[in-house]
XYZ file of C-alpha atoms in Angstrom:
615
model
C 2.493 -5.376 -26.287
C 4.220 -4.283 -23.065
C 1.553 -3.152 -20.573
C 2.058 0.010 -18.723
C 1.735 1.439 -15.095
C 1.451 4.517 -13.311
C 2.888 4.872 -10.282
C 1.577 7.621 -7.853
C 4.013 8.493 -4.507
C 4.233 11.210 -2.113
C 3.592 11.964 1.400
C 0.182 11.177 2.875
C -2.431 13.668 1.800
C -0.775 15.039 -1.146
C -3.599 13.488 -3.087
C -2.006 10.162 -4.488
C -5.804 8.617 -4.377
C -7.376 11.580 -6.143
C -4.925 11.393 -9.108
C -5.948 7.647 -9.352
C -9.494 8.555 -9.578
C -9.158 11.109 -12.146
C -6.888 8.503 -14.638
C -9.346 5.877 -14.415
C -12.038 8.196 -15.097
C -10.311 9.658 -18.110
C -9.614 5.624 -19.333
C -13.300 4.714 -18.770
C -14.300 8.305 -20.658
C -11.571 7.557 -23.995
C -13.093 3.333 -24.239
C -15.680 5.422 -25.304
C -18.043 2.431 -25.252
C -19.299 3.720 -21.978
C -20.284 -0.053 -21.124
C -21.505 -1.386 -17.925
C -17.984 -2.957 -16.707
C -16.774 0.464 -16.765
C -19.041 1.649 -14.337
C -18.581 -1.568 -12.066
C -15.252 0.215 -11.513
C -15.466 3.426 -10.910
C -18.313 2.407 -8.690
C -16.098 0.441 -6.574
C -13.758 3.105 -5.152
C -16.053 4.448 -3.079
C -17.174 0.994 -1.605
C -13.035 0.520 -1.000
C -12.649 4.019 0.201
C -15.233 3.482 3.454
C -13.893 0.236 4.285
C -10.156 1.347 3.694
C -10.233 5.209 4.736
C -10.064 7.081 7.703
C -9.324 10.318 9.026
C -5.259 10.994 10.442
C -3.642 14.116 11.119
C -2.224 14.761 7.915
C -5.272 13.608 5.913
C -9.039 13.930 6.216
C -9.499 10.835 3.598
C -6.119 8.418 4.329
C -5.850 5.398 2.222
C -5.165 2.920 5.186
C -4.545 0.418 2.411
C -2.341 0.532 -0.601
C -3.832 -1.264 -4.053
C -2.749 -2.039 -7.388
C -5.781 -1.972 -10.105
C -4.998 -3.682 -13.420
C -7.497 -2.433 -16.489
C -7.537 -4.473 -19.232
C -8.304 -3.234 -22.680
C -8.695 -5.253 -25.988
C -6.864 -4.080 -28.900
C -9.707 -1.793 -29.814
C -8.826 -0.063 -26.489
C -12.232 -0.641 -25.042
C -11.923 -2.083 -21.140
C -12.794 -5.186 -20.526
C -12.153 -6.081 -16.882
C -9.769 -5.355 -14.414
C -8.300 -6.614 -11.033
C -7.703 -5.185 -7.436
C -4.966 -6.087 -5.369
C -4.716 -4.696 -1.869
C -1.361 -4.483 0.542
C -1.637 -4.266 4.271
C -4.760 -3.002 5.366
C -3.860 -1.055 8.956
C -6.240 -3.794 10.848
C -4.860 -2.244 13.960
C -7.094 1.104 13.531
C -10.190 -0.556 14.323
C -8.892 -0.907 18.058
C -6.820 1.729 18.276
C -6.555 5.066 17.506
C -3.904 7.882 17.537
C -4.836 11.716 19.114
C -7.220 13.427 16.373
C -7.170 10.361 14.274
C -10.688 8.608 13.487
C -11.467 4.978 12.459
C -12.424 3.749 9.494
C -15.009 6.092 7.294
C -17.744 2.628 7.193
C -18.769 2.711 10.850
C -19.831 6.894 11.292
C -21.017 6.347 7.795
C -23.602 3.509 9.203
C -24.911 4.942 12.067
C -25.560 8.215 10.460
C -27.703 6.324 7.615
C -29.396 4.270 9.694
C -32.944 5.163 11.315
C -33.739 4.970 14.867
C -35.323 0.992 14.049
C -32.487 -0.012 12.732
C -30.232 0.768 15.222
C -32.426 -0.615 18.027
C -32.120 -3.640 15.759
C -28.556 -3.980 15.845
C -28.192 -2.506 19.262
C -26.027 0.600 17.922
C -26.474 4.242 19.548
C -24.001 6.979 18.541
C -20.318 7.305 17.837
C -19.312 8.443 21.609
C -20.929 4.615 23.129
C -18.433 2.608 21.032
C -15.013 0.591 21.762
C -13.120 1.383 18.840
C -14.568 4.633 17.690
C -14.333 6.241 21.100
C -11.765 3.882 22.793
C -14.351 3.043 25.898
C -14.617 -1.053 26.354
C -17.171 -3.032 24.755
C -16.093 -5.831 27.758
C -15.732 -4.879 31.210
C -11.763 -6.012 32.429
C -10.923 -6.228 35.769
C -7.737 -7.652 37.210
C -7.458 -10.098 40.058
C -5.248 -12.175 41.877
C -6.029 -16.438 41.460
C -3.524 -18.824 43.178
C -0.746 -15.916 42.718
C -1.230 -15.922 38.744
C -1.744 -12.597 37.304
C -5.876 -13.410 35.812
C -8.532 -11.710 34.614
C -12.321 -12.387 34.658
C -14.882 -10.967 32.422
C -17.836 -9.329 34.163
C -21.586 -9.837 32.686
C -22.506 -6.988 30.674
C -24.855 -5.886 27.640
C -21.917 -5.341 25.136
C -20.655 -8.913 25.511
C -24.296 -10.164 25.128
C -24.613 -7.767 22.011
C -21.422 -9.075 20.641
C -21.960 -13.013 21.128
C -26.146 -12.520 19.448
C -24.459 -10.342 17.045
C -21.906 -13.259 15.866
C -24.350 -16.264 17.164
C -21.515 -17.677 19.534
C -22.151 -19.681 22.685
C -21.546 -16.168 25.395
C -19.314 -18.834 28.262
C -16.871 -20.106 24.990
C -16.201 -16.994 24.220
C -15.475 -15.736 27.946
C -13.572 -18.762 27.904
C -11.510 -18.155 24.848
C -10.906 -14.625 25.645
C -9.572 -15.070 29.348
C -8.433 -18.551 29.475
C -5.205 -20.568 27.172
C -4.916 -23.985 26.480
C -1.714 -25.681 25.760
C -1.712 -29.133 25.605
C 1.162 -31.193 27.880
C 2.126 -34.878 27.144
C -1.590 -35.000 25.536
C -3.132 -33.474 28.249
C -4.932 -30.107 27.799
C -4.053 -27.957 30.507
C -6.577 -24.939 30.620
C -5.138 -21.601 32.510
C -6.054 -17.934 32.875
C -4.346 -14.715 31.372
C -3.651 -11.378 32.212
C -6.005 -8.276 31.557
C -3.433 -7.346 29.074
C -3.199 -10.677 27.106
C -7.748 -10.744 27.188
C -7.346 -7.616 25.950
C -4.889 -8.634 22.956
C -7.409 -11.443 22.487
C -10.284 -9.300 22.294
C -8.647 -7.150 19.348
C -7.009 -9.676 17.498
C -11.033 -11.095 17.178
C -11.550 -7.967 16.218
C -9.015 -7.100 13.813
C -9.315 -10.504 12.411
C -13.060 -10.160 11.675
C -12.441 -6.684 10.060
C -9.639 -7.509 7.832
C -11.188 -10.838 6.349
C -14.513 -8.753 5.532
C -12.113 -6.391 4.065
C -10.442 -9.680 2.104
C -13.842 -10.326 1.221
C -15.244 -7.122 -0.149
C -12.028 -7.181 -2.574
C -12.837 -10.699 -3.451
C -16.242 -9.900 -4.306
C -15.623 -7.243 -6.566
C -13.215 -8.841 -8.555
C -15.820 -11.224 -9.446
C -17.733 -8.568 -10.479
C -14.864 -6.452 -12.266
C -12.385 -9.172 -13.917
C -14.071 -10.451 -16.744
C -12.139 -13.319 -19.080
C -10.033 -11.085 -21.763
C -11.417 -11.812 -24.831
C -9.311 -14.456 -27.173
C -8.597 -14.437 -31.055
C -6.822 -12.901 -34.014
C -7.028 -9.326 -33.775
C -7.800 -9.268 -30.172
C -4.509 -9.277 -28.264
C -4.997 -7.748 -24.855
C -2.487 -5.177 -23.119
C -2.932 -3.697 -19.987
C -3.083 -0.074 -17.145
C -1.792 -0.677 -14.269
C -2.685 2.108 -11.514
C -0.539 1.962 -8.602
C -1.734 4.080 -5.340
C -0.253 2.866 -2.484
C 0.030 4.337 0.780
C 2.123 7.702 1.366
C 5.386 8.594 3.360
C 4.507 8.968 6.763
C 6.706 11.634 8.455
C 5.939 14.156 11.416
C 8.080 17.218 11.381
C 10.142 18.074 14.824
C 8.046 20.215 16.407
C 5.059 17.799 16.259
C 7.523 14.960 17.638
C 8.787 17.212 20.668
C 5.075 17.908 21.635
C 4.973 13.891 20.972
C 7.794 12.985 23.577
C 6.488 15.587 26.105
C 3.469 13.866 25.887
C 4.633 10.579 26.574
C 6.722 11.919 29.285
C 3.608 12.909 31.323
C 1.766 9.515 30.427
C 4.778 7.758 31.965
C 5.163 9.528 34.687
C 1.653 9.202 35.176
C -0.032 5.633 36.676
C -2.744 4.877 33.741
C -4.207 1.229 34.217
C -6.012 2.335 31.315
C -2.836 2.203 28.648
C -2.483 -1.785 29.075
C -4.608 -3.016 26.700
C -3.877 -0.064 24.706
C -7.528 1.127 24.515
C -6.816 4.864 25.256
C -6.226 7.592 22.838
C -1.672 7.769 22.318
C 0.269 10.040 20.767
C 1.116 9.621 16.929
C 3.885 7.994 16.946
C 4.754 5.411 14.625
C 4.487 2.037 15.206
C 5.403 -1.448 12.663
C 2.403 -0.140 10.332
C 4.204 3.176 9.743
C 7.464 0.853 8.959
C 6.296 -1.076 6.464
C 4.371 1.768 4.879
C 7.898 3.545 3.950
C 9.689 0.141 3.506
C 6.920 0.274 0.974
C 7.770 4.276 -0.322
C 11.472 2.868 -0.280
C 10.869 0.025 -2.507
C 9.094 2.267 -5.370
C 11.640 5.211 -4.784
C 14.927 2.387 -5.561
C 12.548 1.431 -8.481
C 12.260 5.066 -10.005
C 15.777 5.806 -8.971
C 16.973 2.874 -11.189
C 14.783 3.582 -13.873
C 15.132 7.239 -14.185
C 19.267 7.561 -13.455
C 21.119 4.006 -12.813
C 20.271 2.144 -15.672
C 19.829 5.255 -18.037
C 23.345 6.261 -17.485
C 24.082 2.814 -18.211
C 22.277 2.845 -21.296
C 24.690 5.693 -22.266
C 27.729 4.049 -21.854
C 26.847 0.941 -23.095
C 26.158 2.777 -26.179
C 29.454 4.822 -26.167
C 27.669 8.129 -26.346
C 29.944 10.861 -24.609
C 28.391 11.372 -21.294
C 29.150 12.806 -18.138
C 27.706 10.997 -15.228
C 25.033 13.072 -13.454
C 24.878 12.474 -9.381
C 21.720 11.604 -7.534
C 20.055 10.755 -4.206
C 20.351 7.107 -4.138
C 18.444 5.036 -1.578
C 19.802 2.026 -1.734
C 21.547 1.835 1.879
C 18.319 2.370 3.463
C 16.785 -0.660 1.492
C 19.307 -2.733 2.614
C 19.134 -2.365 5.947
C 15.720 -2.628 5.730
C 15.234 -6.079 3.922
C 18.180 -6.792 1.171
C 21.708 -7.256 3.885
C 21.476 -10.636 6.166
C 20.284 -9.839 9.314
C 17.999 -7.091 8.428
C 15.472 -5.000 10.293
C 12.302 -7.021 8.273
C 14.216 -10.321 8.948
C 15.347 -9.677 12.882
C 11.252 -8.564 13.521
C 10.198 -11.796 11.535
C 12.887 -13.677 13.466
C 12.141 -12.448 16.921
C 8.452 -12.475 16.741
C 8.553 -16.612 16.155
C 9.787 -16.801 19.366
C 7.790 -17.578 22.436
C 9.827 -15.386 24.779
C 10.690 -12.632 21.975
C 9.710 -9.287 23.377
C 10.091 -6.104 21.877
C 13.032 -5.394 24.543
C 14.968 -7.969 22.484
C 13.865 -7.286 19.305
C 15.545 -3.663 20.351
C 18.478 -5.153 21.519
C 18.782 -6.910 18.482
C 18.215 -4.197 16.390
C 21.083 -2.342 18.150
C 23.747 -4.943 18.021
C 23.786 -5.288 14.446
C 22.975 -1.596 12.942
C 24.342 0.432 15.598
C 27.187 1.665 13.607
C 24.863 2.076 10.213
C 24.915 5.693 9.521
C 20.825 5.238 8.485
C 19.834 3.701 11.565
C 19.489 5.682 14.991
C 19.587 3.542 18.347
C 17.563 4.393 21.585
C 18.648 7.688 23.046
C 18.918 5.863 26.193
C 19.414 2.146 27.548
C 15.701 2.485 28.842
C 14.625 4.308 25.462
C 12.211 2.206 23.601
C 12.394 4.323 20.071
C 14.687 4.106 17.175
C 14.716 6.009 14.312
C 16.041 5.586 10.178
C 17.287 7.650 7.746
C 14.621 7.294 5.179
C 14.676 9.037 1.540
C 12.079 11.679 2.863
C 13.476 12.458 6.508
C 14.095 10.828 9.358
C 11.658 9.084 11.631
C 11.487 7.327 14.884
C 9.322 4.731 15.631
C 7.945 3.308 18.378
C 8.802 -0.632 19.227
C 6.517 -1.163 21.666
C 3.910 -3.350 20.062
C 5.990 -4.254 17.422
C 6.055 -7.715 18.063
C 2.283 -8.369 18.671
C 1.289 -6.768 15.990
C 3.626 -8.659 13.714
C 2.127 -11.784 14.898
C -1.305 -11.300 13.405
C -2.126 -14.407 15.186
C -5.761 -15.644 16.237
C -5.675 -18.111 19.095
C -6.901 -21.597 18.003
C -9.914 -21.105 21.119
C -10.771 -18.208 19.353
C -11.304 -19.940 15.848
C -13.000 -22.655 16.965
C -15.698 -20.190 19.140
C -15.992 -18.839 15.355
C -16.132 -22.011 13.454
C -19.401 -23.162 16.233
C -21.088 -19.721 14.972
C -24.501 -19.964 13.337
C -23.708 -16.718 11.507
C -22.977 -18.496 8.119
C -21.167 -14.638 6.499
C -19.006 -14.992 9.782
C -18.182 -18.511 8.820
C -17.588 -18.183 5.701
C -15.138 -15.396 5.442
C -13.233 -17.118 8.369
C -12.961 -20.832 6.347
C -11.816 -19.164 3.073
C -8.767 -17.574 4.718
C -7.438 -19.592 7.865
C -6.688 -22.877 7.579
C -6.186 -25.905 9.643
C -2.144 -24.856 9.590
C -3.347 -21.821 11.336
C -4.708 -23.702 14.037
C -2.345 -23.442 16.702
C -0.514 -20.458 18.131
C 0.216 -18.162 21.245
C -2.683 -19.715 23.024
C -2.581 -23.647 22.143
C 0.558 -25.070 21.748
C 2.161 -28.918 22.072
C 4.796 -29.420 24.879
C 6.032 -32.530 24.270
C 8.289 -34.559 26.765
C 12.250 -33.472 26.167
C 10.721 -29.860 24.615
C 10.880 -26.678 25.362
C 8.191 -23.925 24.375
C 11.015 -22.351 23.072
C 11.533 -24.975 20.474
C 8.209 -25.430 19.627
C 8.056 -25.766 15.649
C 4.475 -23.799 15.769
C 5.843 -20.749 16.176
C 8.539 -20.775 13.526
C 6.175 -22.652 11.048
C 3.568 -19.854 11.301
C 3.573 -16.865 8.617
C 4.015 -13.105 9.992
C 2.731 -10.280 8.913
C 6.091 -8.713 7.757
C 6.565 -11.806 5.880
C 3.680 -11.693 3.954
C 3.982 -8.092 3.350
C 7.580 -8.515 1.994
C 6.312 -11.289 -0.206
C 3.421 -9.368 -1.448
C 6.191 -6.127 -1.600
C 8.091 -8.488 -3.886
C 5.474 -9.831 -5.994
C 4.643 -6.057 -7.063
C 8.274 -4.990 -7.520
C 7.997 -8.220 -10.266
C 4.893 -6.823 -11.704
C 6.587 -3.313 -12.503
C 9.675 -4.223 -13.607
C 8.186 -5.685 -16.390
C 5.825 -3.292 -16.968
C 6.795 0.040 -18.862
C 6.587 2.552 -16.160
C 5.290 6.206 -15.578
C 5.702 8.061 -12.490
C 3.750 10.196 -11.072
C 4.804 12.552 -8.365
C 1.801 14.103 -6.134
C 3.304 17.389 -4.311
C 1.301 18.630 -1.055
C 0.727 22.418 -0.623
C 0.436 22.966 3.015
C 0.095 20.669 6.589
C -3.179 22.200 7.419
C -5.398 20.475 4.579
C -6.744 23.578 3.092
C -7.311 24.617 -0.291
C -5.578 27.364 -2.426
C -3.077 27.618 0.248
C 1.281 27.450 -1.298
C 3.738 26.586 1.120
C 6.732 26.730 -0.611
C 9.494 25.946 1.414
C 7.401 22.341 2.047
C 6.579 22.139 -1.304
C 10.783 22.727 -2.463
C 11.528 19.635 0.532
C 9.589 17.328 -1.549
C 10.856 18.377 -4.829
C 14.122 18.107 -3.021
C 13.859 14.721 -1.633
C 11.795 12.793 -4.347
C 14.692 13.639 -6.786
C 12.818 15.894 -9.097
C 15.666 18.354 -9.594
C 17.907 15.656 -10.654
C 15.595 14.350 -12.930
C 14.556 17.442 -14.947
C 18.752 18.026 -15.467
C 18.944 14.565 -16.559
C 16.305 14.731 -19.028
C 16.936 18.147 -20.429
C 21.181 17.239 -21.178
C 19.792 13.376 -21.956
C 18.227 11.520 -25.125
C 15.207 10.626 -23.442
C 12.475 9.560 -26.806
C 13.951 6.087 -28.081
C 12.588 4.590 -31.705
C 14.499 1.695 -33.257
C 15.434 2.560 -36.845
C 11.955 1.204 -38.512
C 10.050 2.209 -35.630
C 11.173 5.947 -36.267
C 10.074 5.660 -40.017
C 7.028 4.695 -39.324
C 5.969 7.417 -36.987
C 7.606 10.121 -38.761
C 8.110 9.109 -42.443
C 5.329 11.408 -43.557
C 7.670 14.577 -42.454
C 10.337 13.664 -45.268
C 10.974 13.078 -49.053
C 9.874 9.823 -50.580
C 12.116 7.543 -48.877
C 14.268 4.596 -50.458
C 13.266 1.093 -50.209
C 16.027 -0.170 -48.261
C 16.620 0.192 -44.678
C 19.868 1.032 -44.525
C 19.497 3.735 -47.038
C 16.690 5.273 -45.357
C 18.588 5.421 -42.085
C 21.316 7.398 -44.209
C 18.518 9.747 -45.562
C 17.240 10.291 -41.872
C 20.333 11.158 -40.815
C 20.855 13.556 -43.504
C 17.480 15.164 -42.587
C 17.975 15.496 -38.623
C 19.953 17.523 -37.061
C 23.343 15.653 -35.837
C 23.875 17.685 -32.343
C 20.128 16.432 -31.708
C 20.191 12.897 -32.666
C 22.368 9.913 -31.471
C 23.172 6.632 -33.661
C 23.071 3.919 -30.808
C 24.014 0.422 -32.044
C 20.309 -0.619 -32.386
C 18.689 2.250 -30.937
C 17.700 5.823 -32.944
C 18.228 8.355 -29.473
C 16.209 11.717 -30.243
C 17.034 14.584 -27.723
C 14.345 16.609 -30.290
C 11.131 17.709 -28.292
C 8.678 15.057 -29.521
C 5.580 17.884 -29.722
C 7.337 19.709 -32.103
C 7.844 16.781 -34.556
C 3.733 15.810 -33.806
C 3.071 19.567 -34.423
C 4.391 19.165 -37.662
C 2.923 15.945 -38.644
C -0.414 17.538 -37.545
C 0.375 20.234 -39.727
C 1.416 18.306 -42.750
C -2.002 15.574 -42.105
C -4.601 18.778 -41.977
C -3.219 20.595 -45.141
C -3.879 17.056 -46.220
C -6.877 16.630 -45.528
C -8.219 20.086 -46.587
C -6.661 19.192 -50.222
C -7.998 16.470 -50.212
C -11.748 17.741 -49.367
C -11.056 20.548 -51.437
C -10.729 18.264 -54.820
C -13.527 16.363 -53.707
C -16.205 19.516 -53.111
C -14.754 20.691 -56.324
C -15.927 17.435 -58.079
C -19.376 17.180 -56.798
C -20.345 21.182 -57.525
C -19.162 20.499 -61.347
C -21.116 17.230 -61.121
C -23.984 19.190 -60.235
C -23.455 21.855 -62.477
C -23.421 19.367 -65.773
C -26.417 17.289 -64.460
């Protein structure tokens, strides 16, 4: 049996995770065993939801996260496990926030529950004394000048002595790790300090690190809980839901992006020590998160596209049925610039950020020199400009390359690892040793120069795996998955940009019927065959509608076409190619079944009353 999916796009907040919900509510209701693996899953989309939500501008309750959640069902059609798979959790939230943006929904949601005890416990006030949920430093930086190298040394205060009895580290290795790299020269290890800028990067990528492994983790963990073995034997042949919700377009419209450049005008004009580390709150613009989110929304609009109008008009003339082709948005340039052509945008970021001296300055330059003349891609509107901008399905949108690179990375210094693996926390350990290994162990920080090398040629950085690698991979592995599943797509329309209720905006409602291809794909489906039976397939569904039928098949398939109306049915060579609304055809077999049925009870009530009436 061919499983299924549903796929679920549109722009963030148009309710994409809600929809999910509601399907695998309405599959646990119809197994109508009501069992307790059934409730393991619904249970565990809330326990997702705080680790993987947060607040943005265009949605109170963003899925930071996109996931794929296969239900397995016996052929009874009761569930009997399913699996989670998760895509690019935005790690980078948990150190830094856009304007009106919050972090992720787990850390208000625990120091609201907890009691005044069990703070004092943990060392946790209120929302406005954190880091990350308030942007103010958990560390004190300062910078300072140390035999002319730009340095940094971290001052003694409470939050670092929170954060190293929190994660049972030795407080002076982690100073050490954070302010300090090692790189080891003709087998000597050569210890020097970094810039306030690069201890900050440090400081986050612990961070990030710690928060996307527990993340890992949580998954893990309820997979063991939720992915039972399918059960095995005649009779009991499994098929499969798939529920796809991954993460919406991200767009802003123009107005929001002037107030956007006006605001970064005034930040660069003004001289904010504070923006290094990028700690402070910046304007939404989007960044290499926002990038692979619509390479993402790209991905599953080629897939609809092809399924919907490229290889159903090729179905048509394959089969020599008179049709005239039907024109449609196609995104396929955009893909390929994206990740399909040589020398595309994923490749060049993956390319540039193995270098050691790669900055996001060249990864621009790059980026210009070989899409300039695309008509989807939009260079720099200066030679100073640090944004470009592509011509995606849904609009076009600029991004931001600063940070690119970095973030790309998603590299933990080897110092950094080791601090962890000396930790006494065994949860901190153990999330850390199931995910890195020893390949891992080098990067940015440690390194081997050997004599004759240059850093530049230093196999550790192109041996390492990015982030955009892994993503494309993962991107891949799905794009498998549904291509051999049988799909269903589900479009999820948003009424307004302020998030309120019972409020129609319908010129931003027609955009996204626009752009998402709906128009074209209610013409193709009203002047298409869209309901295909093979010859004995169609028998058996509808046989009960005709005459007493003749025992061979190709007689029968002369009686059905007899029967049907011929400006409503195609002969395809293998293939029976209805254009007839299918609910009109189950009315009548409902029809036909109950008059059925009441004959049938009819005869039988008759029987037992004259039963009675002799006994």
């Amino acid at each position: 049996m061919i499983p299924s999916v549903c796929g679920f796009s549109g722009e963030s907040g148009a309710g994409k995770t809600e929809s999910a919900k509601l399907i695998l509510q309405f599959l646990a209701a119809v197994s109508g065993q009501h069992l307790w693996i059934e409730q393991q899953i619904l249970e565990a989309t809330p326990i997702l939801e705080a680790f993987g939500n947060a607040k943005t501008v265009k949605n109170d309750n963003s899925s930071r996260f996109g996931k794929y959640i296969e239900i397995y069902f016996n052929n009874d059609g009761i569930i009997e496990g399913a699996k989670i798979e998760q895509y690019l959790l935005e790690k980078s939230r948990v150190c830094q926030l856009a304007a009106d943006e919050r972090n992720y929904h787990i850390f208000y949601s625990i120091l609201m529950g907890m009691n005044t005890e069990q703070k004092k416990l943990l060392s946790l006030g209120t929302a406005h004394e954190f880091d990350y949920l308030t942007m103010v430093r958990y560390a004190v930086l300062r910078s300072a000048v140390f035999d002319n190298l730009d340095c940094c040394e971290l001052l003694e205060s409470k939050h670092l002595s929170v954060a190293t009895k929190l994660l049972e580290v030795n407080p002076l290795e982690l100073k050490k790790a954070l302010t300090h790299r090692s790189i080891v020269i003709r087998g000597e290890n050569v210890t020097t300090p970094v810039s306030k800028t690069q201890a900050a990067s440090s400081r986050n990528a612990l961070v990030k690190g710690i928060y996307d492994l527990l993340f890992l983790w949580i998954v893990k963990k309820i997979n063991s809980v939720i992915n039972t073995p399918t059960t095995k034997g005649p009779g009991k042949v499994c098929s499969s839901i798939g529920l796809l919700d991954i993460f919406g377009f991200e767009n802003f419209d123009s107005n929001r992006y002037l107030e956007s450049l006006k605001c970064l005008a005034r930040q660069t004009m003004l001289v904010d020590v504070g923006n290094e580390d990028g700690d402070s709150n910046v304007p939404p613009f989007f960044s290499f998160e926002q990038l692979c989110i619509n390479f993402a929304n790209e991905h599953l609009q080629q897939f609809f596209v092809k399924c919907v109008f490229k290889e159903e008009q090729e179905e048509y003339v394959q089969e020599n049925i008179n049709w005239q082709h039907m024109d449609f948005i196609d995104n396929q340039r955009t893909l390929d610039i994206l990740a399909v052509k040589p020398m595309n945008i994923i490749s060049l970021i993956d390319e540039e950020s193995k270098f050691p001296k790669g900055t996001d300055t060249t990864l621009l330059s790059k980026l210009n020199n070989h899409h300039s003349k695309s008509m989807v891609y939009i260079p720099p509107m200066s030679s100073h400009g640090t944004m470009f901008g592509i011509a995606h399905f849904a609009g076009l949108v600029h991004y931001e390359a600063k940070g690119f690179l970095e973030k790309n990375r998603d590299q933990l210094s080897s110092s950094i690892i080791q601090v962890v693996q000396t930790s006494k926390n065994k949860f901190l350990k153990l999330i850390f040793q199931s995910s890195i290994g020893p390949a891992q162990g080098r990067s940015q920080s440690q390194r081997q120069i050997l004599p004759g090398s240059s850093i530049k040629k230093t196999d550790s950085y192109k041996q390492f795996s990015t982030l955009s690698r892994q993503f494309k991979q993962s991107l891949d592995s799905l794009m498998k998955t549904l291509r051999a599943c049988h799909p269903f797509f589900i479009r999820c329309i948003k009424p307004n940009e302020y998030k309120k209720p019972l409020l129609f905006d319908r010129e931003l409602c027609v955009k996204q019927l626009r752009y998402s291809g709906m128009q074209e794909t209610i013409r193709i489906r009203k002047s298409g065959y869209p309901i295909r039976f093979t010859f004995m397939e169609f028998v058996q569904e509808y046989k009960i509608l005709l005459r007493p039928l003749p025992q061979q098949v190709k007689e029968e398939n002369d009686h059905l076409f007899l029967t049907l109306e011929r400006d409503r049915v195609l002969t395809a060579r293998a293939t029976l190619i209805l254009k007839v609304l299918r609910g009109f055809k189950d009315r009548k077999t409902f029809l036909r079944l109950k008059y059925a049925a009441r004959t049938i009870q009819n005869h039988w009530r008759g029987y037992l009353y004259r039963k009675r009436y002799q006994t």
